[in-house]
Structure formats: C-alpha cells, structure tokens
Coordinates of C-alpha atoms and ligand atoms in Angstrom, one line a residue:
M28 CA -23.8 -63.2 65.0
R29 CA -26.6 -65.7 65.2
L30 CA -29.9 -65.2 64.0
T31 CA -33.0 -68.0 64.8
V32 CA -34.4 -69.0 62.1
G33 CA -38.0 -67.2 63.1
Q34 CA -36.2 -63.9 63.3
V35 CA -38.2 -61.3 61.5
H36 CA -36.8 -58.4 60.4
R37 CA -35.9 -60.4 56.9
H38 CA -39.8 -60.5 56.7
V39 CA -40.7 -57.2 57.3
L40 CA -39.7 -56.6 53.3
A41 CA -41.3 -60.2 52.5
L42 CA -44.5 -59.5 54.2
A43 CA -45.1 -56.7 51.9
S44 CA -44.3 -58.7 48.9
S45 CA -44.4 -62.1 49.3
R46 CA -47.9 -64.1 49.8
S47 CA -49.5 -60.8 47.7
C48 CA -47.2 -62.0 45.0
F49 CA -47.1 -64.5 42.9
V50 CA -45.0 -66.3 40.7
L51 CA -45.6 -69.6 38.1
G52 CA -42.3 -70.5 36.5
D53 CA -40.1 -68.8 34.7
H54 CA -42.3 -68.0 31.8
L55 CA -45.7 -66.8 32.9
P56 CA -47.0 -64.1 30.7
F57 CA -48.3 -61.0 32.0
R58 CA -51.2 -61.1 29.2
M59 CA -52.6 -64.1 30.6
L60 CA -53.1 -62.4 33.9
S61 CA -55.3 -59.7 35.3
L62 CA -54.2 -56.4 36.0
P63 CA -53.5 -56.7 39.9
R64 CA -51.7 -60.4 39.2
A65 CA -49.6 -59.0 36.7
V66 CA -48.1 -56.2 39.1
R67 CA -47.9 -58.3 41.7
F68 CA -46.1 -60.5 39.2
H69 CA -43.8 -57.9 38.4
L70 CA -43.2 -57.4 42.5
T71 CA -42.2 -60.9 42.8
A72 CA -40.2 -61.3 39.4
W73 CA -38.2 -58.2 40.6
H74 CA -36.4 -60.0 43.4
D75 CA -34.4 -62.1 40.7
T76 CA -33.6 -60.8 37.7
Q77 CA -31.5 -63.4 37.2
T78 CA -32.4 -66.2 34.9
V79 CA -31.3 -69.6 34.9
E80 CA -31.9 -72.3 32.5
D81 CA -34.3 -74.6 33.7
K82 CA -33.0 -77.7 32.1
N83 CA -29.7 -76.9 33.7
G84 CA -30.1 -75.2 36.9
L85 CA -30.9 -77.7 39.2
L86 CA -30.3 -76.4 42.3
T87 CA -29.3 -78.7 45.3
L88 CA -27.6 -77.9 49.0
A89 CA -24.6 -80.4 47.5
S90 CA -25.1 -78.5 44.4
L91 CA -24.4 -75.3 46.2
E92 CA -22.0 -76.5 48.2
V93 CA -23.9 -76.1 51.4
Q94 CA -24.2 -79.6 52.5
N95 CA -20.4 -79.3 53.7
K96 CA -21.2 -75.8 55.3
V97 CA -24.0 -77.1 57.7
E98 CA -22.7 -77.0 61.3
Y99 CA -24.1 -79.5 63.5
G100 CA -24.0 -78.6 67.6
K101 CA -22.4 -82.0 68.5
K102 CA -19.0 -80.5 69.1
E103 CA -20.9 -77.7 71.3
R104 CA -23.2 -80.0 73.0
A105 CA -20.3 -82.5 73.4
T106 CA -18.7 -79.8 75.4
R107 CA -21.8 -79.0 77.3
T108 CA -22.8 -82.0 78.5
G109 CA -19.2 -83.6 78.9
G110 CA -19.7 -85.7 76.1
T111 CA -23.0 -87.8 76.9
K112 CA -25.3 -87.9 74.4
P113 CA -28.7 -86.2 74.8
S114 CA -31.5 -88.0 76.9
S115 CA -34.0 -88.2 74.1
R116 CA -35.1 -86.9 71.0
A117 CA -37.8 -84.7 72.5
S118 CA -35.4 -82.5 73.8
A119 CA -33.3 -82.0 71.5
L120 CA -36.5 -80.9 69.3
N121 CA -37.3 -78.2 71.5
M122 CA -34.1 -76.3 70.2
K123 CA -35.0 -74.4 67.6
P124 CA -32.6 -74.7 64.7
K125 CA -29.6 -71.6 64.7
V126 CA -28.6 -69.5 61.9
S127 CA -25.2 -68.7 61.9
S128 CA -23.1 -66.0 59.6
F129 CA -20.0 -66.7 58.3
N130 CA -17.8 -65.5 55.4
A131 CA -18.7 -67.1 52.0
K132 CA -15.5 -68.8 50.5
P133 CA -15.1 -68.4 46.5
V134 CA -16.3 -71.6 45.2
K135 CA -14.7 -73.5 42.6
S136 CA -17.3 -74.1 39.4
A137 CA -17.9 -70.9 37.4
L138 CA -21.5 -71.4 38.2
L139 CA -20.8 -71.9 41.6
K140 CA -19.0 -68.9 42.0
S141 CA -22.0 -66.9 42.3
A142 CA -24.1 -69.4 44.1
V143 CA -22.9 -67.6 47.8
L144 CA -24.3 -69.0 51.0
K145 CA -24.9 -66.3 53.2
K146 CA -25.6 -68.5 56.4
T147 CA -25.8 -71.8 57.1
L148 CA -28.1 -73.5 59.6
K149 CA -27.0 -74.2 62.9
I150 CA -28.8 -77.6 63.9
D151 CA -28.8 -80.1 66.4
E152 CA -27.2 -83.2 64.5
S153 CA -29.1 -85.6 66.5
L154 CA -31.9 -85.1 64.9
F155 CA -30.9 -86.9 61.7
S156 CA -29.8 -90.5 63.4
A157 CA -33.7 -91.1 64.7
K158 CA -34.0 -94.4 65.3
S159 CA -37.6 -94.3 65.5
F160 CA -40.6 -92.6 65.3
E161 CA -40.6 -91.7 69.1
E162 CA -37.7 -89.8 68.8
L163 CA -39.1 -87.2 66.5
G164 CA -41.8 -86.3 69.0
L165 CA -44.8 -87.9 66.9
P166 CA -48.0 -88.5 68.8
P167 CA -48.5 -91.8 70.3
L168 CA -51.6 -93.0 68.4
L169 CA -49.9 -91.8 65.1
I170 CA -47.1 -94.0 65.9
D171 CA -49.2 -96.8 66.7
R172 CA -51.2 -96.4 63.5
L173 CA -47.5 -96.5 61.7
N174 CA -46.4 -99.4 63.7
K175 CA -49.6 -101.7 62.7
E176 CA -48.7 -101.0 59.0
G177 CA -45.0 -102.1 59.8
L178 CA -43.1 -98.8 59.7
T179 CA -41.1 -98.7 62.8
A180 CA -38.3 -96.1 61.8
P181 CA -38.0 -93.0 59.4
T182 CA -36.0 -92.9 56.6
E183 CA -33.4 -89.9 57.0
V184 CA -35.7 -87.3 55.1
Q185 CA -38.0 -87.9 57.1
S186 CA -36.1 -87.4 60.4
A187 CA -34.7 -84.2 58.7
A188 CA -38.6 -82.9 57.7
I189 CA -40.6 -84.1 60.8
P190 CA -38.8 -81.5 63.2
I191 CA -38.8 -79.0 60.4
I192 CA -42.2 -79.1 59.4
S193 CA -43.3 -79.3 63.1
Q194 CA -41.6 -76.6 63.9
K195 CA -44.1 -74.5 61.5
H196 CA -41.2 -73.9 59.0
D197 CA -42.3 -73.6 55.5
A198 CA -40.1 -75.8 53.9
V199 CA -38.5 -77.1 50.6
I200 CA -38.2 -81.1 50.7
Q201 CA -35.7 -82.7 48.3
S202 CA -34.8 -86.1 48.3
Y203 CA -34.1 -89.1 45.8
T204 CA -36.8 -90.6 44.2
G205 CA -37.8 -93.6 46.6
S206 CA -36.7 -92.0 49.7
G207 CA -40.2 -91.7 51.4
K208 CA -40.9 -87.8 51.5
T209 CA -44.4 -88.4 51.5
L210 CA -44.6 -89.4 54.9
A211 CA -41.7 -86.5 55.5
Y212 CA -44.8 -84.0 54.9
L213 CA -47.7 -86.4 56.0
L214 CA -46.6 -87.6 59.2
P215 CA -45.9 -84.0 60.9
I216 CA -49.4 -82.7 59.3
L217 CA -51.0 -85.9 60.9
S218 CA -49.2 -84.7 63.9
E219 CA -51.5 -81.6 64.2
I220 CA -54.8 -82.6 62.7
G221 CA -56.9 -85.1 62.5
P222 CA -58.1 -88.2 65.1
L223 CA -54.5 -88.9 65.4
K224 CA -52.7 -85.7 66.4
R225 CA -51.0 -84.3 69.1
P226 CA -53.4 -83.5 72.3
T227 CA -53.0 -79.7 73.3
E228 CA -54.7 -77.4 75.7
Q229 CA -56.8 -76.0 73.1
D230 CA -58.5 -79.1 71.5
S231 CA -61.8 -78.4 73.8
S232 CA -62.1 -74.7 72.4
D233 CA -61.2 -75.7 68.9
K234 CA -63.4 -74.3 66.4
R235 CA -61.3 -75.2 63.4
S236 CA -63.7 -77.1 61.0
G237 CA -63.5 -77.7 57.5
V238 CA -60.7 -78.7 55.5
E239 CA -56.8 -78.2 57.1
A240 CA -54.6 -79.8 54.3
V241 CA -54.9 -79.4 51.0
I242 CA -52.3 -81.3 49.0
V243 CA -51.7 -80.8 45.5
A244 CA -50.2 -83.1 42.9
P245 CA -49.6 -83.3 39.0
S246 CA -51.3 -86.3 38.0
R247 CA -54.4 -88.1 39.2
E248 CA -52.3 -91.5 39.9
L249 CA -49.6 -89.6 42.0
G250 CA -52.9 -87.9 43.8
M251 CA -54.7 -91.1 44.3
Q252 CA -51.5 -92.8 45.7
I253 CA -50.7 -89.8 48.3
V254 CA -54.6 -90.5 49.1
R255 CA -54.1 -94.4 49.6
E256 CA -51.2 -93.4 52.0
V257 CA -53.1 -90.5 53.9
E258 CA -55.8 -93.5 54.3
K259 CA -53.2 -96.3 55.0
I260 CA -52.3 -94.1 58.2
L261 CA -55.4 -92.8 59.4
G262 CA -56.7 -96.6 59.3
P263 CA -60.1 -98.0 58.3
N264 CA -62.3 -95.8 60.6
D265 CA -61.3 -92.4 59.5
K266 CA -60.2 -92.7 56.1
R267 CA -63.3 -90.6 54.9
L268 CA -61.5 -87.7 56.5
V269 CA -59.1 -87.7 53.6
Q270 CA -61.1 -86.8 50.4
Q271 CA -59.5 -87.2 46.6
L272 CA -60.6 -84.7 44.1
V273 CA -58.7 -85.6 41.2
G274 CA -59.5 -85.1 37.5
G275 CA -60.9 -87.5 35.4
A276 CA -63.3 -88.7 38.1
N277 CA -66.6 -87.7 38.9
R278 CA -67.2 -84.3 40.1
S279 CA -70.5 -83.8 41.5
R280 CA -69.8 -87.4 43.7
Q281 CA -66.5 -85.9 44.9
E282 CA -68.3 -82.4 45.8
E283 CA -70.9 -84.7 47.6
A284 CA -68.5 -86.4 49.9
L285 CA -67.3 -83.1 50.6
K286 CA -70.4 -82.3 51.9
K287 CA -71.3 -85.2 53.6
N288 CA -67.5 -86.4 55.1
K289 CA -66.3 -83.3 55.8
P290 CA -62.6 -84.3 55.0
I291 CA -60.0 -83.1 57.2
I292 CA -57.6 -83.3 53.9
V293 CA -57.9 -83.0 50.3
V294 CA -55.4 -84.2 47.6
G295 CA -56.3 -83.3 43.9
T296 CA -54.7 -82.3 40.8
P297 CA -54.6 -78.6 40.3
G298 CA -57.3 -78.1 37.8
R299 CA -60.1 -80.3 39.8
I300 CA -58.8 -78.3 43.1
S301 CA -59.6 -75.2 41.7
E302 CA -62.5 -76.0 39.8
I303 CA -64.6 -77.2 43.0
S304 CA -63.4 -74.1 45.1
A305 CA -64.4 -71.8 42.5
A306 CA -67.7 -73.6 42.7
G307 CA -67.8 -72.5 46.4
K308 CA -67.8 -76.3 46.9
L309 CA -64.5 -76.3 48.7
H310 CA -63.7 -74.4 51.7
T311 CA -59.8 -74.0 52.4
H312 CA -59.7 -70.4 54.1
S313 CA -58.9 -72.1 57.4
C314 CA -56.5 -74.7 55.7
R315 CA -53.3 -74.8 57.9
F316 CA -51.3 -77.1 55.2
L317 CA -50.3 -76.6 51.9
V318 CA -48.5 -79.3 50.0
L319 CA -47.2 -78.8 46.8
D320 CA -46.1 -82.4 45.6
E321 CA -43.5 -82.7 42.1
V322 CA -43.9 -79.0 43.2
D323 CA -41.4 -78.2 40.2
Q324 CA -43.9 -80.0 37.9
L325 CA -46.7 -77.7 38.9
L326 CA -44.9 -74.4 38.3
S327 CA -44.8 -75.3 34.7
F328 CA -47.1 -73.0 32.1
N329 CA -50.1 -75.8 32.0
Y330 CA -50.9 -75.4 35.8
R331 CA -50.5 -71.8 36.1
E332 CA -54.0 -70.4 36.5
D333 CA -55.1 -73.1 38.3
M334 CA -52.2 -73.0 40.7
H335 CA -52.8 -69.3 41.4
R336 CA -56.1 -69.8 42.4
I337 CA -55.2 -72.7 45.2
L338 CA -52.0 -70.0 46.3
E339 CA -54.4 -67.3 46.8
H340 CA -57.3 -69.6 48.4
V341 CA -55.9 -71.9 50.4
G342 CA -55.1 -70.9 54.1
R343 CA -56.7 -67.0 54.0
K344 CA -59.2 -66.1 56.0
S345 CA -62.2 -65.2 54.7
G346 CA -63.3 -61.3 54.3
T347 CA -59.1 -60.6 53.4
S348 CA -58.6 -59.1 50.2
S349 CA -54.8 -60.2 48.2
R350 CA -54.4 -56.3 47.9
D351 CA -55.4 -55.3 51.6
I352 CA -51.9 -55.5 53.4
L353 CA -53.5 -57.9 56.2
G354 CA -54.1 -60.8 53.2
P355 CA -50.0 -61.9 53.8
L356 CA -50.3 -61.5 57.3
A357 CA -53.4 -63.3 57.7
R358 CA -52.3 -66.1 54.9
R359 CA -49.0 -65.9 56.9
S360 CA -50.3 -67.0 60.0
E361 CA -52.8 -69.7 58.9
R362 CA -51.0 -71.4 56.1
Q363 CA -47.8 -73.6 56.0
T364 CA -46.4 -74.2 52.6
I365 CA -44.6 -77.7 51.7
L366 CA -43.3 -77.8 48.6
V367 CA -41.8 -81.5 47.9
S368 CA -39.9 -83.0 44.8
A369 CA -36.3 -84.8 44.0
T370 CA -35.4 -82.0 41.5
I371 CA -35.5 -78.6 42.6
P372 CA -34.7 -75.7 40.1
F373 CA -34.3 -72.5 40.8
S374 CA -37.7 -71.6 40.2
V375 CA -38.8 -73.6 43.0
I376 CA -36.4 -71.9 45.4
R377 CA -37.6 -68.4 44.1
A378 CA -41.4 -69.6 44.2
A379 CA -40.6 -70.8 47.8
R380 CA -39.4 -67.4 49.0
S381 CA -42.1 -65.8 47.7
W382 CA -45.1 -67.9 48.9
G383 CA -43.7 -69.3 52.4
H384 CA -42.5 -67.4 55.7
D385 CA -38.8 -68.0 56.3
P386 CA -39.1 -71.1 53.9
V387 CA -35.7 -73.8 54.7
L388 CA -34.3 -76.4 52.4
V389 CA -35.0 -79.8 54.1
R390 CA -32.6 -82.8 52.8
A391 CA -31.6 -85.9 54.1
M392 CA -29.0 -84.9 57.1
S393 CA -29.3 -81.4 55.6
V394 CA -31.5 -78.4 56.7
V395 CA -30.3 -74.8 55.5
P396 CA -32.7 -71.4 55.0
L397 CA -33.7 -70.3 51.8
D398 CA -32.8 -67.0 52.0
S399 CA -28.9 -68.1 52.3
I400 CA -29.2 -69.2 48.6
T401 CA -28.3 -66.8 46.0
V402 CA -29.6 -67.0 42.5
P403 CA -26.8 -68.9 40.5
R404 CA -26.1 -67.2 37.2
P405 CA -26.0 -68.7 33.9
V406 CA -22.5 -68.7 33.0
L407 CA -22.0 -72.3 32.4
S408 CA -19.2 -72.4 29.4
R409 CA -19.7 -75.3 27.6
T410 CA -15.7 -76.7 28.9
D411 CA -18.3 -76.2 32.3
A412 CA -20.9 -78.1 31.2
N413 CA -19.2 -80.9 30.0
S414 CA -16.9 -81.1 33.2
N415 CA -17.1 -84.2 35.4
S416 CA -15.9 -82.2 38.0
P417 CA -17.8 -83.4 41.2
S418 CA -18.1 -79.3 42.0
N419 CA -20.3 -79.4 38.9
S420 CA -23.1 -78.0 40.3
V421 CA -25.4 -79.0 37.6
N422 CA -24.5 -82.8 37.4
Q423 CA -24.9 -83.2 41.1
A424 CA -28.1 -81.8 41.4
A425 CA -29.1 -84.9 39.0
V426 CA -27.2 -87.0 41.0
D427 CA -28.8 -86.2 44.1
S428 CA -32.2 -86.9 42.2
L429 CA -31.1 -90.5 41.8
P430 CA -31.5 -93.6 44.3
P431 CA -27.6 -94.6 45.3
S432 CA -28.2 -98.1 44.8
L433 CA -29.0 -98.6 41.2
E434 CA -27.6 -99.7 38.3
H435 CA -27.3 -98.0 34.7
Y436 CA -26.8 -99.4 31.2
Y437 CA -27.5 -98.9 27.8
C438 CA -27.3 -100.7 24.6
T439 CA -28.2 -100.0 21.2
S440 CA -30.7 -101.4 19.0
K441 CA -32.5 -100.9 15.6
A442 CA -35.9 -99.5 16.0
Q443 CA -37.7 -102.3 14.8
H444 CA -35.5 -104.6 17.1
K445 CA -36.0 -102.7 20.2
V446 CA -39.1 -104.7 21.3
D447 CA -36.7 -107.6 21.0
T448 CA -33.9 -105.7 22.7
L449 CA -36.4 -105.2 25.2
R450 CA -37.6 -108.9 25.6
R451 CA -33.7 -110.0 25.7
C452 CA -32.7 -107.8 28.6
I453 CA -36.0 -108.7 30.4
H454 CA -35.0 -112.2 30.5
A455 CA -31.0 -111.5 31.1
L456 CA -31.7 -109.3 34.5
E457 CA -34.4 -111.8 35.7
A458 CA -36.9 -108.8 36.1
Q459 CA -39.9 -109.6 37.6
T460 CA -41.6 -106.0 37.6
V461 CA -40.7 -103.8 34.5
I462 CA -41.4 -100.3 33.7
A463 CA -40.6 -99.2 30.0
F464 CA -41.1 -95.8 29.1
M465 CA -41.5 -94.1 25.6
N466 CA -42.5 -90.5 24.3
N467 CA -45.3 -91.0 22.5
T468 CA -49.0 -92.9 23.6
K469 CA -50.0 -94.2 20.4
P470 CA -46.8 -96.8 20.0
L471 CA -47.6 -98.1 23.4
K472 CA -50.1 -100.6 22.3
D473 CA -48.3 -101.9 19.7
V474 CA -45.2 -102.9 22.2
V475 CA -47.7 -104.3 24.3
F476 CA -49.4 -106.5 21.2
K477 CA -45.7 -107.5 20.4
L478 CA -44.6 -108.5 24.2
E479 CA -47.8 -110.8 24.8
A480 CA -47.4 -112.0 21.2
R481 CA -44.1 -113.6 22.5
G482 CA -45.9 -114.5 25.7
M483 CA -45.0 -112.0 28.1
K484 CA -47.6 -110.3 30.0
A485 CA -47.8 -106.6 29.4
A486 CA -50.2 -103.2 29.7
E487 CA -50.3 -100.0 28.9
L488 CA -51.0 -97.0 31.0
H489 CA -51.2 -93.5 29.3
G490 CA -53.2 -90.1 29.7
D491 CA -55.7 -91.0 26.9
L492 CA -57.4 -94.0 29.6
G493 CA -59.9 -93.3 31.8
K494 CA -59.4 -92.8 35.5
L495 CA -61.4 -96.7 35.9
A496 CA -59.0 -98.2 33.6
R497 CA -56.2 -96.2 34.8
S498 CA -56.3 -97.5 38.2
T499 CA -57.2 -101.0 36.9
V500 CA -54.0 -101.2 35.2
L501 CA -52.0 -100.3 37.6
K502 CA -53.6 -102.3 40.8
K503 CA -52.7 -105.3 38.2
F504 CA -49.1 -104.2 37.6
K505 CA -48.9 -103.6 41.4
D506 CA -50.4 -107.1 42.0
G507 CA -48.3 -108.5 39.8
E508 CA -50.5 -109.6 37.3
F509 CA -48.1 -108.7 34.5
R510 CA -44.5 -108.2 34.2
V511 CA -44.3 -105.1 32.1
L512 CA -46.0 -101.6 32.2
V513 CA -45.4 -100.0 29.0
T514 CA -46.2 -96.0 29.3
N515 CA -45.5 -92.4 28.8
E516 CA -44.1 -89.9 30.9
L517 CA -47.3 -89.7 33.0
S518 CA -45.8 -92.5 35.0
A519 CA -42.8 -90.9 35.6
R520 CA -43.4 -88.9 38.8
G521 CA -44.1 -89.9 42.1
L522 CA -45.4 -93.5 41.2
D523 CA -44.5 -95.8 43.9
V524 CA -44.3 -99.7 42.9
P525 CA -41.6 -100.6 45.2
E526 CA -41.2 -104.0 43.6
C527 CA -40.1 -102.8 40.4
D528 CA -36.9 -104.0 39.5
L529 CA -36.3 -103.1 35.8
V530 CA -36.9 -99.5 33.8
I531 CA -36.4 -99.7 30.5
N532 CA -36.0 -96.3 28.2
L533 CA -37.5 -97.5 24.6
D534 CA -37.5 -93.8 23.8
L535 CA -34.8 -91.7 25.1
P536 CA -35.9 -89.2 27.6
T537 CA -36.3 -85.8 26.8
D538 CA -33.4 -84.4 29.7
S539 CA -31.6 -86.0 32.4
T540 CA -34.0 -84.8 34.9
H541 CA -36.6 -86.9 32.8
Y542 CA -34.2 -89.4 32.6
A543 CA -33.8 -88.9 36.6
H544 CA -37.6 -89.5 37.3
R545 CA -38.1 -92.3 35.1
A546 CA -35.2 -94.6 36.7
G547 CA -36.6 -93.3 40.2
R548 CA -39.7 -95.9 39.7
T549 CA -37.2 -98.7 40.1
G550 CA -34.5 -98.5 43.7
R551 CA -37.3 -97.8 45.6
L552 CA -36.5 -97.1 49.6
G553 CA -32.8 -98.8 49.1
R554 CA -34.0 -101.6 47.1
K555 CA -31.9 -102.7 44.2
G556 CA -32.5 -101.4 40.5
T557 CA -31.3 -101.6 37.0
V558 CA -32.2 -98.9 34.8
V559 CA -31.5 -99.8 30.7
T560 CA -31.7 -97.5 27.4
I561 CA -32.6 -98.7 24.3
C562 CA -31.2 -96.3 21.8
E563 CA -30.6 -96.0 18.2
D564 CA -26.5 -95.9 17.4
T565 CA -27.2 -92.7 16.4
E566 CA -28.6 -92.0 19.8
T567 CA -25.7 -93.2 21.9
F568 CA -24.0 -89.0 22.0
V569 CA -27.1 -88.5 23.9
V570 CA -26.6 -91.1 26.6
R571 CA -23.1 -90.2 26.5
K572 CA -24.7 -86.5 27.6
M573 CA -26.5 -87.0 30.1
R574 CA -24.2 -89.7 31.5
K575 CA -22.0 -86.4 32.1
Q576 CA -24.7 -84.4 33.1
L577 CA -25.7 -87.3 35.8
A578 CA -22.3 -88.1 36.5
V579 CA -23.3 -91.6 36.9
P580 CA -21.6 -94.6 35.0
I581 CA -24.6 -95.9 32.2
K582 CA -22.5 -98.6 31.2
P583 CA -22.7 -99.8 27.2
C584 CA -23.8 -103.4 27.3
E585 CA -25.9 -105.8 25.2
F586 CA -27.6 -109.2 25.8
T587 CA -26.8 -112.3 24.2
E588 CA -27.4 -115.6 24.9
G589 CA -30.0 -115.0 28.0
K590 CA -27.1 -113.0 29.8
L591 CA -26.0 -109.4 30.3
L592 CA -22.4 -108.4 28.4
V593 CA -21.3 -105.1 29.7
H594 CA -18.6 -103.6 27.7
K595 CA -15.8 -101.9 28.7
E596 CA -16.0 -98.5 30.4
E597 CA -15.7 -95.9 27.8
D598 CA -13.5 -93.1 28.4
V599 CA -15.1 -90.3 30.3
E600 CA -15.0 -87.2 28.5
Ligands
ATP27 N1 -40.5 -95.2 57.6 C1 -40.4 -95.8 56.4 N2 -40.4 -97.5 56.4 C2 -40.8 -97.9 55.4 N3 -41.5 -97.6 54.2 C3 -41.2 -96.1 54.0 C4 -41.2 -95.5 55.1 N4 -41.4 -94.2 54.2 C5 -42.2 -94.4 53.5 N5 -41.6 -95.8 53.1 C6 -42.2 -96.0 51.6 O1 -41.2 -96.2 50.6 C7 -42.0 -95.8 49.3 C8 -41.4 -94.2 48.6 O2 -42.2 -93.6 49.7 P1 -42.1 -92.2 48.8 O3 -43.1 -92.4 47.3 O4 -43.0 -91.5 49.5 O5 -41.0 -91.7 48.3 P2 -40.9 -90.6 47.2 O6 -39.4 -89.9 47.8 O7 -41.7 -89.7 47.2 O8 -40.6 -90.9 45.7 P3 -40.8 -89.9 44.3 O9 -39.6 -89.0 44.2 O10 -40.4 -90.9 43.4 O11 -42.4 -89.3 44.8 C9 -43.5 -96.1 49.8 O12 -43.5 -97.8 49.4 C10 -43.5 -95.6 50.9 O13 -45.0 -96.6 51.8

C-alpha cells in the first residue's frame, strides 16, 4: 500500500491536537503556563510518554537506520522509461514523494530496537543530483541573483530541501555544520515571496501584505548573519524587505523600520520578536513561513515563553482563537513550519509533529516522514553507550553533525601554559583564522592579552559586549584584521567564517553536541579544517569519551619545534 505524503487521514487526529497544543523542550513546567496552555501542553506531551536523554538522544535518519531504507524511484523510472534519464528536473519535481509501508526489521543496537521505522518515503533519486539551481525549478530572477553572487550549484542538503519546501511540506532540516542549511530554507521561501518569486496567476489579485516569513535564531550574531544572507540574495535595491529584530539593538528604530519599510521577512531573536509582537507592532497573522534556526537550542527552557508567543501568533489568521477548532485549521493553511539544525534531538521531532502538518525530516540525500519515526526508548546500557559499533545511534548522530573533512587532535597542557600551547599549535599548523573556545567570559580577556603580548593579534567576543562591539569584532575577524577570535559558547552555533581553518578548545566542551557545534566553525562547505582540544592530563578521559561518542579519531598530539607530532593512535575502547 502506498500513501502520499499529503495524505489526510492521519491528520484528523493531529488537527485536534497539533497546533492548538504546545511543547517546549522536555522540561516545560506546568506552573509556568496559564491553565489553557498547561492543558494544551499536557495534550501534546501525552503523545510520547517515553523520555529520551537529550544528551544522548540525538536522532538522525542514519541513527535510526532510515537512510538505508530510503527507496529511490530510479529503478522504477528506468523500467518505465527504458533506462533514459528524465528530461528535466522540473518534471521530476512534479512527482509527489510517496510513502510506502514495509515490515520494520529488528535493528541491532538496544536503542535502535525501539526505533521502528513504519514507512519510508519513495522519492525520485534525481532530486538529489542537481547540478544547477535551474534543475530545482527556482524562478529565473532568483537564479540570476544567485549567479551574480557566484552561487551556481546547490549543496546536497539544498537539493533535498528546496523541492520539499516548495511542495509546501513542513520540514525538519538536518545536515552537518557548514553544509548550506540557511539557503536550503531561504531559497524556496524567496521563490514564493518578494520580488524574485515565481510569477503566478494570482499575482495581480494577491492582496497579501505584511510580513510573510519569520525566521527565529537564538543569537544576535546568527540573526544578523541570516539577515545579511537574505540581503545578499535580494540585492541592494530590495534589501529593506528584510528587517532584523535582534535583541540588544534599538527597539524603537526596529519598530519604525517595520512601519516604514513594510518588510516581507523578519529575522530575529525570540525575545525581541515576541516583545515587538506583544506590543502590537509586528503583524504576523498572515505569515506563510516560520523558520526556527538552531531549533534544538530554541527549544531550551530559557526561550519557552517567547517561543510560545511566536508559535501561537505567527501565521494565525486574526479572529481565530487558540481554543477555537478553526484555529489550528486556519494556521495550518497559513503557515509552513521549518525547523533547522545540525543536531536534532528527539524533542525536536516531537515538537515538529506537534507544530507541523505532515512534517518530513530532510537531510542531504534523504527525506522521510517524521511520522515514521517512533521514540527510541532510553535503554542504553553502559556497554551500548561505550560501544563503537557503527550502528550505535548516539555516535552516528553526532558524526552526522560533523563536517566530513575535519581533522581532530588533542594535546595536554597545564592550565597556566595553555595559551603558550595554543600559540605553538597555531604556528605549527600555520593557521590563519582561528577560533578559540572557552567556557566562561572572564578569562577571555586574559587570553587575548597574553596572545597580543606575544605578537599574535586577537580579540574577544562574548555576550557581555554591546551589539555594536560584537558586530565590529566579527567584521574585523572576517576581514582578517586579527588572527584569533577568543570566544565562548555564543559563537559555537551558526557562526559562518568560511576562512576559519582552526578551532581550538581551550576549555573542554560540556558534551559531544557542544563539541560538534564548536568544531563546525571550521571545515565549512567542504573546506579543510582542524580541531584541537587542549586539556589537562586529568581531563583526557573526557576527550576519549567524546571520541567514542562522536566516533571520530581525535588523535593525541603535541606541538614541538614548530611541528605537529601525532602520537600513536590509542586503542579505541
Ligand atoms: N550553493 C552554495 N554554493 C556556494 N556557497 C554556498 C552555497 N550554499 C551555501 N553556501 C555558503 O556556505 C557557507 C555555509 O552555509 P550555512 O551557514 O548556511 O551552513 P549551515 O549548514 O547553516 O551551518 P551551521 O550548521 O554551522 O549553521 C556560507 O558561507 C554560505 O554562503
């Protein structure tokens, strides 16, 4: 039996619960919510009573062995067409992806035993081999702009995501850091709204006005980076059509710009977007797209109230109440929800199901309906967790978020000598653009001072700096005005400095997810990159543990006489 992705019957139930319900992370306390909210939260949470440890519960298609199960239409098409290639991508795009049922096989690891795949998505393989944006059916004006910016071919995740979003699916996009996820959602959005969009028959009668896409990011830096990306594509004449609503910037100026420029896209941090929305200065009821970038971070406890407001208001027709059964229906027809991150814990899958309509998980080379993924039970034994089996879902998930071209090393150093080790490391690797991570804000200044005192140009970046100072530091770093950016977790996610050739952990990241996001600041879009963790003797066991979780070789090394000396690989336990 085959079911189209858009099939309706499953959603009769979902309609009653999905968008009128609300989940934020795994730990949303009832007392923080008003009664109706608490009731809605309860309704949604009811779907999945099992819990998954966030830290170890990263979930990817590969982790669920879904990737192997994706069925491509190639064989069938070859039979139909006598083996000839389809004439154009556009015709391939008209084929709706299909879902077929199959008997779930028992999987090997204890965790995977419960991760039962009920259905796989049958999809045309040629969707994933696009050599140009034309093949993906993007509108000519948009392609012109891309070409002007030197962008001629889509990345794998873009090839997978653009057709899916264009077909109006709600989607979770997961792909490793630096693989081009931002354009993977921006391009299909800009194909539908704004001056570069695909011309339609309704254009003349289109009464839609106001904000049509809201993009939420957890940090100002990431928000501004997305704004720049949209501006770049829109071009100089239309860049006012995107408005930043990030915290730390002047709020009344943002409100004035909303009024004056009438942007079609707003990009901002959860606090500022919800603040301006609550003040009645941001109208998003007719919004068609809601994107949550770094969604796993946006689900954290800190953002719960703001995210609640955004999810409740964006894309809901005015006059519908959340208790009204028409509310979710109205929103469903209005809003497409797109969730994005390199790391997707199960809480995101659960949230996507609750907020979205027929959501699918999109990765480079694979697409699968979220509904086909069941909750993995937290039955990892210590042995399983430590296992190096390639089928270990935890390891596999973390590997999936790491760019494939990275080299990983660690070396030991006494705390007071770490900056010297850092300097020797930079010289030995001849790194030109370096990001050094620490866990706290205070010591950053000291490291910068020590590096500068030894003739190495450096600057600090952290949340205590004002917005202007932060953007100035970043701009100077991107322009190559100094060599080492010493920073904290603020810069671990989303920051795109393509030239960055070395990431250093001066303090250990708190877990493998944090390691992966920090590491992902280098080796962007297929470039080479190196990650070096400088730790104390007593901390090496943590690095070894992360090495197992990440299933990548983090090789022991030292830096002497201006050279990198790699020690014999330790036995992988
Ligand atoms: N099709 C393309 N051709 C050339 N460059 C591209 C293309 N798509 C994206 N890029 C560039 O690749 C870089 C990385 O893209 P992006 O920041 O979207 O990655 P990401 O997957 O979102 O990373 P992260 O997970 O770290 O946020 C950016 O500099 C972007 O401009």
